[in-house]
XYZ file of C-alpha atoms in Angstrom:
289
model
C -25.517 16.510 -40.645
C -26.421 16.591 -36.972
C -23.770 15.216 -34.592
C -25.131 12.478 -32.337
C -24.236 11.849 -28.726
C -22.417 8.675 -29.779
C -20.294 10.702 -32.236
C -19.324 13.140 -29.477
C -18.406 10.264 -27.162
C -16.327 8.684 -29.907
C -14.312 11.901 -30.413
C -12.919 12.118 -26.885
C -12.248 8.385 -26.907
C -10.282 8.726 -30.160
C -8.189 11.563 -28.698
C -7.523 9.600 -25.503
C -6.607 6.476 -27.502
C -4.196 8.386 -29.754
C -2.471 10.143 -26.861
C -2.297 6.943 -24.800
C -0.614 5.092 -27.672
C 1.861 7.948 -28.166
C 2.753 7.958 -24.466
C 3.231 4.191 -24.309
C 5.291 4.263 -27.518
C 7.585 6.905 -26.044
C 6.681 9.663 -28.496
C 5.875 11.789 -25.454
C 8.592 11.041 -22.874
C 8.034 10.997 -19.088
C 7.774 14.570 -17.854
C 7.272 15.866 -21.392
C 4.397 18.133 -22.413
C 1.364 16.833 -24.236
C -0.181 18.921 -27.040
C -2.024 21.963 -25.726
C -5.809 22.200 -25.669
C -5.899 24.623 -28.665
C -3.666 22.234 -30.663
C -5.926 19.285 -29.939
C -9.063 21.327 -30.675
C -7.672 22.242 -34.125
C -6.294 18.780 -34.898
C -9.475 16.890 -34.059
C -11.984 19.653 -34.805
C -13.662 19.331 -31.436
C -14.609 21.547 -28.519
C -12.446 22.213 -25.470
C -14.731 20.166 -23.152
C -14.190 17.175 -25.449
C -10.402 17.612 -25.250
C -10.554 18.016 -21.476
C -12.552 14.808 -21.153
C -9.827 12.966 -23.059
C -7.080 14.472 -20.883
C -9.047 13.695 -17.711
C -9.206 10.076 -18.865
C -5.405 9.905 -19.138
C -5.064 11.536 -15.727
C -7.408 8.970 -14.160
C -5.338 6.191 -15.769
C -2.161 7.567 -14.199
C -0.546 8.426 -17.539
C -0.719 12.223 -17.313
C -1.043 15.103 -14.891
C -2.210 18.685 -15.316
C -0.460 21.810 -14.058
C -2.826 24.764 -13.936
C -1.745 27.481 -16.335
C 1.010 25.339 -17.881
C -0.729 22.423 -19.562
C -0.752 18.629 -19.471
C 2.323 16.456 -19.040
C 3.270 12.788 -19.199
C 3.513 11.457 -15.703
C 6.969 10.136 -14.743
C 6.707 6.483 -13.835
C 8.362 5.643 -10.522
C 10.797 2.832 -9.974
C 8.768 -0.233 -9.055
C 9.815 -1.933 -5.833
C 8.830 -5.383 -4.583
C 6.968 -6.851 -1.635
C 8.046 -10.425 -0.962
C 5.527 -13.029 0.211
C 7.386 -15.678 2.183
C 6.505 -19.136 3.432
C 9.269 -19.025 6.015
C 9.256 -17.123 9.329
C 6.603 -14.419 9.107
C 7.762 -11.146 10.694
C 5.431 -9.122 12.906
C 5.460 -6.044 10.678
C 3.333 -3.943 13.049
C 5.714 -4.451 15.977
C 7.407 -1.096 16.744
C 10.787 -2.762 17.095
C 10.532 -4.039 13.511
C 10.015 -0.568 12.034
C 12.960 0.105 9.659
C 13.651 3.543 11.183
C 13.783 2.073 14.691
C 16.152 -0.646 13.518
C 18.356 1.842 11.659
C 18.486 4.744 14.128
C 17.228 3.480 17.489
C 14.132 4.495 19.432
C 14.974 8.063 20.382
C 16.506 9.282 17.130
C 13.903 7.628 14.883
C 11.003 9.311 16.687
C 12.585 12.739 17.116
C 10.802 15.769 15.586
C 8.005 13.766 13.949
C 4.611 15.377 13.394
C 2.885 11.982 13.218
C 3.939 8.841 15.117
C 5.652 5.969 13.356
C 3.322 3.491 15.025
C 0.313 3.277 17.324
C -1.326 0.505 19.333
C -4.657 0.561 21.101
C -7.550 -1.542 22.246
C -10.686 -0.557 20.359
C -13.765 -2.215 18.859
C -14.230 -3.951 15.537
C -16.082 -2.235 12.732
C -17.907 -4.333 10.157
C -14.889 -5.031 7.932
C -12.544 -5.918 10.790
C -15.239 -8.082 12.389
C -15.444 -10.086 9.143
C -11.627 -10.461 9.042
C -11.482 -11.800 12.602
C -14.780 -13.723 12.567
C -16.156 -11.743 15.513
C -19.177 -9.514 15.914
C -19.014 -5.811 15.135
C -18.211 -3.973 18.365
C -16.108 -6.826 19.761
C -12.894 -5.663 21.524
C -9.811 -5.856 19.315
C -6.173 -4.760 19.450
C -5.298 -2.464 16.552
C -1.642 -1.757 15.819
C -0.693 0.585 12.962
C 2.735 1.326 11.480
C 3.705 3.715 8.652
C 6.861 2.971 6.661
C 8.322 5.722 4.480
C 10.647 4.181 1.917
C 12.770 7.247 1.190
C 15.301 5.462 -1.014
C 12.719 4.624 -3.658
C 12.012 6.743 -6.710
C 9.649 9.648 -6.191
C 6.657 11.164 -7.934
C 6.312 14.923 -7.560
C 8.652 14.766 -4.560
C 6.721 12.146 -2.560
C 8.560 9.045 -1.369
C 6.889 5.644 -1.484
C 4.975 4.733 1.654
C 3.531 1.588 3.151
C 0.698 1.366 5.684
C 0.623 -1.674 7.952
C -2.339 -2.520 10.169
C -2.560 -5.464 12.559
C -5.889 -6.582 14.021
C -6.164 -9.120 16.844
C -9.149 -10.400 18.798
C -8.478 -8.862 22.230
C -9.608 -12.097 23.893
C -6.435 -13.705 22.518
C -4.186 -11.394 24.589
C -5.994 -10.660 27.887
C -2.821 -9.165 29.397
C -2.556 -6.374 26.789
C -3.678 -3.820 29.407
C -1.053 -4.890 31.944
C 1.604 -2.106 31.845
C 4.574 -4.453 32.201
C 3.374 -6.857 29.535
C 2.336 -3.980 27.262
C 5.880 -2.604 27.441
C 7.181 -5.995 26.314
C 4.709 -6.123 23.433
C 5.936 -2.687 22.420
C 9.696 -3.042 22.824
C 10.401 -6.699 21.906
C 9.884 -7.190 18.136
C 8.852 -10.855 18.300
C 7.011 -10.919 21.623
C 3.492 -10.238 20.299
C 3.567 -13.157 17.863
C 5.420 -15.427 20.281
C 2.671 -14.902 22.876
C -0.087 -15.649 20.363
C 1.605 -18.820 19.114
C 2.415 -19.993 22.649
C -1.158 -19.559 23.837
C -3.063 -20.505 20.689
C -0.679 -22.494 18.479
C 0.022 -24.376 16.399
C -0.981 -21.888 13.731
C -1.330 -21.792 9.969
C -0.972 -18.804 7.622
C -3.232 -17.621 4.844
C -2.242 -14.762 2.493
C -4.544 -13.031 0.015
C -3.813 -10.109 -2.301
C -6.095 -7.667 -4.055
C -6.391 -4.113 -5.328
C -8.992 -1.361 -5.552
C -9.182 2.393 -6.052
C -7.813 4.082 -2.934
C -10.111 5.901 -0.517
C -9.427 9.551 0.245
C -7.773 8.867 3.625
C -5.588 6.183 2.043
C -4.475 8.576 -0.701
C -3.441 11.097 1.926
C -1.607 8.530 4.059
C 0.215 6.899 1.149
C 0.922 10.031 -0.906
C -1.175 8.852 -3.831
C -2.919 10.753 -6.585
C -6.620 10.722 -7.380
C -8.000 7.472 -8.814
C -4.815 5.471 -8.139
C -5.192 1.854 -7.119
C -4.014 0.610 -3.745
C -2.447 -2.831 -3.453
C -3.710 -4.765 -0.412
C -1.966 -7.819 1.028
C -3.796 -9.510 3.880
C -2.042 -12.207 5.900
C -3.958 -14.153 8.541
C -2.515 -16.093 11.465
C -5.111 -18.759 12.140
C -5.832 -21.893 14.107
C -5.387 -25.124 12.128
C -9.174 -25.090 11.659
C -8.889 -21.700 9.912
C -10.323 -19.521 12.696
C -8.461 -16.162 12.651
C -6.168 -15.124 15.502
C -4.452 -12.067 14.001
C -4.629 -10.308 10.632
C -1.869 -8.142 9.176
C -2.934 -5.913 6.290
C -0.374 -4.095 4.129
C -1.463 -1.249 1.850
C 0.841 0.077 -0.865
C 0.506 2.207 -4.028
C -0.114 -0.298 -6.820
C 1.896 1.695 -9.371
C 5.018 1.610 -7.184
C 4.965 -1.947 -5.863
C 4.693 -5.446 -7.261
C 4.520 -8.806 -5.503
C 7.157 -11.532 -5.581
C 7.272 -14.980 -3.993
C 10.199 -16.170 -1.912
C 10.450 -19.652 -3.396
C 10.472 -18.274 -6.939
C 12.986 -15.460 -6.393
C 15.437 -16.993 -3.914
C 18.479 -18.930 -5.123
C 17.953 -21.167 -2.102
C 14.216 -21.487 -1.292
C 15.078 -22.836 2.168
C 17.168 -19.785 3.163
C 16.116 -16.269 4.084
C 17.240 -13.329 1.986
C 20.130 -11.398 3.487
C 19.725 -7.602 3.862
C 22.063 -7.159 0.878
C 20.008 -9.574 -1.251
C 16.816 -7.715 -0.346
C 18.431 -4.457 -1.441
C 19.847 -5.951 -4.655
C 16.431 -7.352 -5.598
C 14.566 -4.111 -4.841
C 12.552 -5.710 -2.033
C 11.196 -3.219 0.508
C 9.062 -5.573 2.598
C 8.813 -9.262 3.476
C 5.395 -10.483 4.618
């Protein structure tokens, strides 16, 4: 009997389903080898391209990885850390002085011998997406601050530590003294000065936080140490006028398979108190936004 296209599709789906169930049930442990291509060809009476399509499906789902010449393996799952969404004082995560390496080691030691900077800050123009965030026209002057956090104490995948990318976007009209060298030095060195200036000039303010996820773009995969087809978790917090008009937007990007979101009022023993550094560590919280 002639094999139809639907039959061929069903075969790789059956293989992928069987292997997925075995991985999730623990029959193939993290780091363990999956059956070889010849084994799967014999077991399911299919061609090698059909087997490869099934394996590629598991790779795209983040359950397996392939080592050329050695075979397919169950992907070790990293320790999941937490990002805490708070309704208390919101830290300026893009401020250089709030970078964990700066706080731990000081300015000089933290930045020594680095190929890429821990943080950058520049006046530029809004592209389409940023213009929508800030409710300005594309091409409008904005202040873009970027900070990369490498969380070395977290579990690793293939030797890569968990990373967080933090971007802050502000309508440049909100801080006309950004280009003044003396004021710029204060914005850079004093962790709370950027937000204090915005609130003083444009407050009172309200906060709006949205979360989402999508497949990571190529540049995001490189920056965050992610594999192909992994999802990136995106948390976007907006400082806004009481009428909702944006003043500043902080956007956090994190690998979705290494981070989950928690809420301060639900996790804290005392919802009216901030977590201490020890409590953050004990609860596996890497970031408070």
